[in-house]
Amino acid sequence: MSGQPQRADARRNRDRILQAAFEAFAVDGHLVPLDEIARRAGVGAGTVYRNFATKEALFKAVVADRIDRIVDEAQSLLHAADPAEAFYGYLTWVVERAMINHAICDALSTDLDDDKTRKDTEFTTALDALLRKAQAAGAVRQDVTVQEVRTLLVGCMLMERLRPQPPRGRMTTLACDALRSATKRNETKPRNETRCEICATPLTPAPTGRPARYCSPSCRQKAHRRRPKPT
Amino acid sequence: MSGQPQRADARRNRDRILQAAFEAFAVDGHLVPLDEIARRAGVGAGTVYRNFATKEALFKAVVADRIDRIVDEAQSLLHAADPAEAFYGYLTWVVERAMINHAICDALSTDLDDDKTRKDTEFTTALDALLRKAQAAGAVRQDVTVQEVRTLLVGCMLMERLRPQPPRGRMTTLACDALRSATKRNETKPRNETRCEICATPLTPAPTGRPARYCSPSCRQKAHRRRPKPT
Amino acid sequence: MSGQPQRADARRNRDRILQAAFEAFAVDGHLVPLDEIARRAGVGAGTVYRNFATKEALFKAVVADRIDRIVDEAQSLLHAADPAEAFYGYLTWVVERAMINHAICDALSTDLDDDKTRKDTEFTTALDALLRKAQAAGAVRQDVTVQEVRTLLVGCMLMERLRPQPPRGRMTTLACDALRSATKRNETKPRNETRCEICATPLTPAPTGRPARYCSPSCRQKAHRRRPKPT
Amino acid sequence: MSGQPQRADARRNRDRILQAAFEAFAVDGHLVPLDEIARRAGVGAGTVYRNFATKEALFKAVVADRIDRIVDEAQSLLHAADPAEAFYGYLTWVVERAMINHAICDALSTDLDDDKTRKDTEFTTALDALLRKAQAAGAVRQDVTVQEVRTLLVGCMLMERLRPQPPRGRMTTLACDALRSATKRNETKPRNETRCEICATPLTPAPTGRPARYCSPSCRQKAHRRRPKPT
DNA sequence: TATGAATGAGGGTTCATTCAT
DNA sequence: TATGAATGAACCCTCATTCAT
């Protein structure tokens, strides 16, 4: 049940189920019915249960599968020339992946129960290696632990998911600044974008005419009411 | 249906339902059955429906209720003597509240549909006021918008929730560093804590004996296998 | 509970409930919630129950109320100059009323339980009187009983309800022909309307062009397939 | 979902559900709970939903099933030797079927939505064919349309249902008289049955003794009160 | 072994009826 | 007495899991 099935067709079924589940979870999360996953995989519901004891077990298997790929990437970056770029680039890369596939985010934040020790350790170890090299190169402040970095990484995924509007990756850039040594921030000149004076919604500058001060009539009205009455 | 009921018992029931729903959502999120909420509130399921047209409406009412309290706090801090402390203190306070009540986190990240404009704007406006004063005082970098701060705030809630172990608020402190002007970070001396050489789990120093290098026998074994074989 | 309440306001409430229930039943039948009836009547649900033991009892009271009015009409027609016109006119009148108020139909076809004997007898007696005079005048065949007429009457209501399209009352006219003495039918020249040759749907003649033979392309196609292939 | 299931047990279950639903609807109409249907069929509620997407869909399937059988009968009568007998016999036969199974009545009076065009047309077409032959043979008046016949047919079902007492089919006979050419009625000699002088309920003649004049003591009492008081 | 049909415990929601105010 | 809030059984429907084929 848990090991790798031997027969070729059984193996193929298992992979198709994993793939279908991954795609389904990526889009709809946990709430996609198992029958739907079976349908996408082109197998019967019973076959899913032959390969995975419960729906939850299937979910965990998907997640473990994804962690493997992420760990691979970390390991391949270990010997990069620039440790700072390797480290920050890796964080960005993982977050980008998670934007596409929500399951990745769950993979890194969910407990993996039985398998936890193994998978979890693998990822943490690989991330730690990148972190230490970056710290040794002075690119990351010394007082952060790998667990904190890992948590921040998941936080970035969640934040980017909350703000899908551009600029993409802004929250990750910000969060990375929290990790950088004090003198190497990504701080920019204040953007001189204009925002609604009432609700701070960014205003898209109109090509012509007088620049807008409010994002909507209702905010303009609100501002009007706030102005002191002339005596 | 939507206004405050007049009768004392009805009012009391409504409050009890809101409270029970709040607690239930805080722990289990959306998935707690409505019957369970009714049971906790000590009323019948029908009574819940008398007060809230659907489960979703109940959820939104809970969320709106919480936002109100959070907005109140922001407004009360607007005239604090120290804008920096007011701003960062507020972020910390909100995150702490959210640690106890997960619904707060949803409240700030969920769309509130019809009411969204109003509640959402109220919160954003209050947060923006705090932010601008802190920026004016040089305590927050100029290139962040209130929307970014808000997202970071929700991110902190989520991250703290992922790492309930001490030190509490560490992720928030880190995230705040991302907002601070470069020279005012909370960077500390590297903690000279020792961590497992394999999986980076922090090691609690034993009072006596030789300091441990690994967190567990399995990691020790793993380290052993990695050592180059003597020729 | 069952008798007439004495106090003026109580009496008024009872009447308003009856009226509201009548209107609600007329439109939606039995399935309108009792709360809705109470709301329409401008009273609380409890007040409805003070006046009528159950929803069913309320329904029966409505029905009895309507029968009263129908019986009144029958009695007022008893002394009309033309017994045939009185009889057939009465049937038509009742059916028309029922077209507007479905509750009337139920009133005449539903068992009235306890009250049945009284109300039911009243109506049957009144109808029988009209019938006998018409039979005596040779306007109605001798071999029908009042029970049959009554059933036919309800049948007309139901049929008209099934065919709300014009000509209104056609089914009633037809059914009345079943009652007439053989020589006094309402038979008309065959309407030379054209109907679809396939499904018999009446065809609205176009003002210009060749007259249509089929109601729709699909019927034309069907007709085509049915034609014998040329050898 | 919609087609015929392949497995023998599935097919059997589907048939049992249809049958159970048919019987349940026949007795209680739409309001029978779906769980009850499942129970009667000896399956779980889920199985019903596997075969029919909604309760409404199940109802429509039942109805469509019945129409099929009725249409079959009409088509088999098309080439009968006596068109009059075929036509009137068919009406009687359909009504008799509907007496046993109320769902048939609904089948012919309910809209069948998507399938309506097809099923509805099939039935109307078949009925129209019978009608035209009977009209050509002079057995049916020329001024009735197939739609009217159809409505009358449903009306007969409803009327017979309202009067389950003997003689069976009397209402249908009457209604058919409405369709007959004037000279071919089923008018009989007036039955010299005696009826209650008060409420017109037919009196079953007692084998011995003086013939009854009233159907019940209460009617006798009523008659007594109506008699003019002797001066 | 693979299929997909069957199960049945809930889930959200409605509404006739009761009862505290 | 009138109100309308509270009750809770019942309804339709879903879906994780089991099992006959």
PDB file of C-alpha atoms in Angstrom, chain D residues 43-186:
ATOM      1  CA  VAL D  43     -31.428   1.523  -1.470  1.00  0.00           C
ATOM      2  CA  GLY D  44     -29.617   4.408   0.164  1.00  0.00           C
ATOM      3  CA  ALA D  45     -30.458   7.997  -0.603  1.00  0.00           C
ATOM      4  CA  GLY D  46     -27.153   8.388  -2.355  1.00  0.00           C
ATOM      5  CA  THR D  47     -28.060   5.743  -4.864  1.00  0.00           C
ATOM      6  CA  VAL D  48     -31.097   7.690  -5.883  1.00  0.00           C
ATOM      7  CA  TYR D  49     -28.904  10.692  -6.485  1.00  0.00           C
ATOM      8  CA  ARG D  50     -26.447   8.655  -8.469  1.00  0.00           C
ATOM      9  CA  ASN D  51     -29.220   7.836 -10.880  1.00  0.00           C
ATOM     10  CA  PHE D  52     -31.171  11.082 -10.825  1.00  0.00           C
ATOM     11  CA  ALA D  53     -29.518  14.390 -10.264  1.00  0.00           C
ATOM     12  CA  THR D  54     -32.356  15.872  -8.253  1.00  0.00           C
ATOM     13  CA  LYS D  55     -35.695  14.860  -6.899  1.00  0.00           C
ATOM     14  CA  GLU D  56     -37.265  16.798  -9.712  1.00  0.00           C
ATOM     15  CA  ALA D  57     -35.257  14.858 -12.266  1.00  0.00           C
ATOM     16  CA  LEU D  58     -36.490  11.627 -10.757  1.00  0.00           C
ATOM     17  CA  PHE D  59     -40.039  12.841 -11.016  1.00  0.00           C
ATOM     18  CA  LYS D  60     -39.578  13.746 -14.627  1.00  0.00           C
ATOM     19  CA  ALA D  61     -38.063  10.389 -15.398  1.00  0.00           C
ATOM     20  CA  VAL D  62     -41.069   8.673 -13.891  1.00  0.00           C
ATOM     21  CA  VAL D  63     -43.383  10.807 -15.899  1.00  0.00           C
ATOM     22  CA  ALA D  64     -41.486  10.325 -19.141  1.00  0.00           C
ATOM     23  CA  ASP D  65     -41.523   6.602 -18.560  1.00  0.00           C
ATOM     24  CA  ARG D  66     -45.291   6.596 -18.251  1.00  0.00           C
ATOM     25  CA  ILE D  67     -45.852   8.763 -21.275  1.00  0.00           C
ATOM     26  CA  ASP D  68     -43.860   6.336 -23.322  1.00  0.00           C
ATOM     27  CA  ARG D  69     -46.251   3.548 -22.505  1.00  0.00           C
ATOM     28  CA  ILE D  70     -49.280   5.659 -23.210  1.00  0.00           C
ATOM     29  CA  VAL D  71     -47.928   6.771 -26.543  1.00  0.00           C
ATOM     30  CA  ASP D  72     -47.214   3.179 -27.450  1.00  0.00           C
ATOM     31  CA  GLU D  73     -50.821   2.252 -26.875  1.00  0.00           C
ATOM     32  CA  ALA D  74     -52.072   5.107 -29.018  1.00  0.00           C
ATOM     33  CA  GLN D  75     -49.850   4.082 -31.871  1.00  0.00           C
ATOM     34  CA  SER D  76     -50.962   0.493 -31.684  1.00  0.00           C
ATOM     35  CA  LEU D  77     -54.575   1.625 -31.992  1.00  0.00           C
ATOM     36  CA  LEU D  78     -53.962   3.700 -35.082  1.00  0.00           C
ATOM     37  CA  HIS D  79     -54.850   0.930 -37.474  1.00  0.00           C
ATOM     38  CA  ALA D  80     -57.833  -0.397 -35.607  1.00  0.00           C
ATOM     39  CA  ALA D  81     -60.878  -1.272 -37.678  1.00  0.00           C
ATOM     40  CA  ASP D  82     -63.294   1.062 -35.886  1.00  0.00           C
ATOM     41  CA  PRO D  83     -61.923   4.601 -35.486  1.00  0.00           C
ATOM     42  CA  ALA D  84     -64.681   5.628 -33.112  1.00  0.00           C
ATOM     43  CA  GLU D  85     -64.073   2.743 -30.820  1.00  0.00           C
ATOM     44  CA  ALA D  86     -60.325   3.242 -31.056  1.00  0.00           C
ATOM     45  CA  PHE D  87     -60.618   6.885 -30.054  1.00  0.00           C
ATOM     46  CA  TYR D  88     -63.108   6.617 -27.237  1.00  0.00           C
ATOM     47  CA  GLY D  89     -61.645   3.366 -26.071  1.00  0.00           C
ATOM     48  CA  TYR D  90     -58.267   4.954 -25.866  1.00  0.00           C
ATOM     49  CA  LEU D  91     -59.520   7.819 -23.759  1.00  0.00           C
ATOM     50  CA  THR D  92     -61.196   5.391 -21.409  1.00  0.00           C
ATOM     51  CA  TRP D  93     -58.140   3.214 -21.222  1.00  0.00           C
ATOM     52  CA  VAL D  94     -55.865   6.120 -20.380  1.00  0.00           C
ATOM     53  CA  VAL D  95     -58.209   7.352 -17.709  1.00  0.00           C
ATOM     54  CA  GLU D  96     -58.402   3.913 -16.195  1.00  0.00           C
ATOM     55  CA  ARG D  97     -54.651   3.722 -16.053  1.00  0.00           C
ATOM     56  CA  ALA D  98     -54.548   7.093 -14.375  1.00  0.00           C
ATOM     57  CA  MET D  99     -57.046   5.932 -11.783  1.00  0.00           C
ATOM     58  CA  ILE D 100     -54.496   3.431 -10.622  1.00  0.00           C
ATOM     59  CA  ASN D 101     -51.512   5.684 -11.064  1.00  0.00           C
ATOM     60  CA  HIS D 102     -51.929   9.313 -10.356  1.00  0.00           C
ATOM     61  CA  ALA D 103     -48.511  10.032 -11.752  1.00  0.00           C
ATOM     62  CA  ILE D 104     -49.895   9.520 -15.233  1.00  0.00           C
ATOM     63  CA  CYS D 105     -52.150  12.456 -14.741  1.00  0.00           C
ATOM     64  CA  ASP D 106     -49.234  14.611 -13.721  1.00  0.00           C
ATOM     65  CA  ALA D 107     -47.307  13.244 -16.641  1.00  0.00           C
ATOM     66  CA  LEU D 108     -49.812  14.648 -19.052  1.00  0.00           C
ATOM     67  CA  SER D 109     -50.373  17.965 -17.338  1.00  0.00           C
ATOM     68  CA  THR D 110     -46.877  18.825 -16.176  1.00  0.00           C
ATOM     69  CA  ASP D 111     -44.324  20.603 -18.227  1.00  0.00           C
ATOM     70  CA  LEU D 112     -41.419  18.362 -18.968  1.00  0.00           C
ATOM     71  CA  ASP D 113     -38.960  21.183 -19.537  1.00  0.00           C
ATOM     72  CA  ASP D 114     -36.166  20.230 -21.848  1.00  0.00           C
ATOM     73  CA  ASP D 115     -37.717  17.001 -22.807  1.00  0.00           C
ATOM     74  CA  LYS D 116     -41.090  18.607 -23.131  1.00  0.00           C
ATOM     75  CA  THR D 117     -40.921  19.221 -26.801  1.00  0.00           C
ATOM     76  CA  ARG D 118     -40.108  15.657 -27.594  1.00  0.00           C
ATOM     77  CA  LYS D 119     -42.334  13.711 -25.211  1.00  0.00           C
ATOM     78  CA  ASP D 120     -45.120  16.171 -25.403  1.00  0.00           C
ATOM     79  CA  THR D 121     -45.110  16.212 -29.138  1.00  0.00           C
ATOM     80  CA  GLU D 122     -45.054  12.450 -29.322  1.00  0.00           C
ATOM     81  CA  PHE D 123     -48.155  12.150 -27.258  1.00  0.00           C
ATOM     82  CA  THR D 124     -50.008  14.970 -28.920  1.00  0.00           C
ATOM     83  CA  THR D 125     -49.168  13.620 -32.334  1.00  0.00           C
ATOM     84  CA  ALA D 126     -50.389  10.151 -31.494  1.00  0.00           C
ATOM     85  CA  LEU D 127     -53.587  11.458 -29.969  1.00  0.00           C
ATOM     86  CA  ASP D 128     -54.160  13.736 -32.923  1.00  0.00           C
ATOM     87  CA  ALA D 129     -53.956  10.846 -35.314  1.00  0.00           C
ATOM     88  CA  LEU D 130     -56.630   8.958 -33.432  1.00  0.00           C
ATOM     89  CA  LEU D 131     -58.784  12.057 -33.217  1.00  0.00           C
ATOM     90  CA  ARG D 132     -58.637  12.824 -36.940  1.00  0.00           C
ATOM     91  CA  LYS D 133     -59.609   9.370 -37.952  1.00  0.00           C
ATOM     92  CA  ALA D 134     -62.544   9.475 -35.572  1.00  0.00           C
ATOM     93  CA  GLN D 135     -63.580  12.856 -36.878  1.00  0.00           C
ATOM     94  CA  ALA D 136     -63.317  11.636 -40.445  1.00  0.00           C
ATOM     95  CA  ALA D 137     -65.590   8.782 -39.487  1.00  0.00           C
ATOM     96  CA  GLY D 138     -68.135  11.232 -38.093  1.00  0.00           C
ATOM     97  CA  ALA D 139     -67.724   9.970 -34.567  1.00  0.00           C
ATOM     98  CA  VAL D 140     -66.348  13.178 -33.120  1.00  0.00           C
ATOM     99  CA  ARG D 141     -67.597  16.680 -33.653  1.00  0.00           C
ATOM    100  CA  GLN D 142     -65.473  18.704 -36.017  1.00  0.00           C
ATOM    101  CA  ASP D 143     -64.892  21.719 -33.845  1.00  0.00           C
ATOM    102  CA  VAL D 144     -62.580  20.259 -31.248  1.00  0.00           C
ATOM    103  CA  THR D 145     -58.825  20.402 -31.421  1.00  0.00           C
ATOM    104  CA  VAL D 146     -56.410  17.859 -30.159  1.00  0.00           C
ATOM    105  CA  GLN D 147     -55.320  20.257 -27.437  1.00  0.00           C
ATOM    106  CA  GLU D 148     -58.868  20.413 -26.193  1.00  0.00           C
ATOM    107  CA  VAL D 149     -59.188  16.671 -26.227  1.00  0.00           C
ATOM    108  CA  ARG D 150     -56.009  16.361 -24.338  1.00  0.00           C
ATOM    109  CA  THR D 151     -57.150  18.793 -21.700  1.00  0.00           C
ATOM    110  CA  LEU D 152     -60.460  16.994 -21.432  1.00  0.00           C
ATOM    111  CA  LEU D 153     -58.589  13.762 -20.974  1.00  0.00           C
ATOM    112  CA  VAL D 154     -56.640  15.106 -18.033  1.00  0.00           C
ATOM    113  CA  GLY D 155     -59.830  16.580 -16.676  1.00  0.00           C
ATOM    114  CA  CYS D 156     -61.436  13.143 -16.761  1.00  0.00           C
ATOM    115  CA  MET D 157     -58.577  11.690 -14.781  1.00  0.00           C
ATOM    116  CA  LEU D 158     -58.938  14.355 -12.161  1.00  0.00           C
ATOM    117  CA  MET D 159     -62.690  13.992 -12.007  1.00  0.00           C
ATOM    118  CA  GLU D 160     -62.590  10.246 -11.677  1.00  0.00           C
ATOM    119  CA  ARG D 161     -60.071  10.663  -8.931  1.00  0.00           C
ATOM    120  CA  LEU D 162     -62.458  12.950  -7.123  1.00  0.00           C
ATOM    121  CA  ARG D 163     -65.275  10.434  -7.362  1.00  0.00           C
ATOM    122  CA  PRO D 164     -63.875   7.001  -6.735  1.00  0.00           C
ATOM    123  CA  GLN D 165     -67.328   5.617  -6.009  1.00  0.00           C
ATOM    124  CA  PRO D 166     -69.147   3.594  -8.669  1.00  0.00           C
ATOM    125  CA  PRO D 167     -70.051   3.689 -11.403  1.00  0.00           C
ATOM    126  CA  ARG D 168     -66.440   3.859 -12.480  1.00  0.00           C
ATOM    127  CA  GLY D 169     -65.831   5.902 -15.566  1.00  0.00           C
ATOM    128  CA  ARG D 170     -69.117   7.722 -15.444  1.00  0.00           C
ATOM    129  CA  MET D 171     -67.415  11.113 -15.666  1.00  0.00           C
ATOM    130  CA  THR D 172     -65.419   9.962 -18.648  1.00  0.00           C
ATOM    131  CA  THR D 173     -68.545   8.755 -20.382  1.00  0.00           C
ATOM    132  CA  LEU D 174     -70.151  12.090 -19.767  1.00  0.00           C
ATOM    133  CA  ALA D 175     -67.152  14.004 -21.004  1.00  0.00           C
ATOM    134  CA  CYS D 176     -66.994  11.863 -24.111  1.00  0.00           C
ATOM    135  CA  ASP D 177     -70.556  12.812 -24.817  1.00  0.00           C
ATOM    136  CA  ALA D 178     -69.331  16.353 -25.075  1.00  0.00           C
ATOM    137  CA  LEU D 179     -67.163  15.238 -27.956  1.00  0.00           C
ATOM    138  CA  ARG D 180     -69.671  13.129 -29.801  1.00  0.00           C
ATOM    139  CA  SER D 181     -71.658  14.307 -32.712  1.00  0.00           C
ATOM    140  CA  ALA D 182     -75.016  15.398 -31.478  1.00  0.00           C
ATOM    141  CA  THR D 183     -76.938  12.337 -32.543  1.00  0.00           C
ATOM    142  CA  LYS D 184     -74.701   9.769 -30.965  1.00  0.00           C
ATOM    143  CA  ARG D 185     -74.860  10.517 -27.286  1.00  0.00           C
ATOM    144  CA  ASN D 186     -74.766   8.060 -24.486  1.00  0.00           C
TER     145      ASN D 186
END
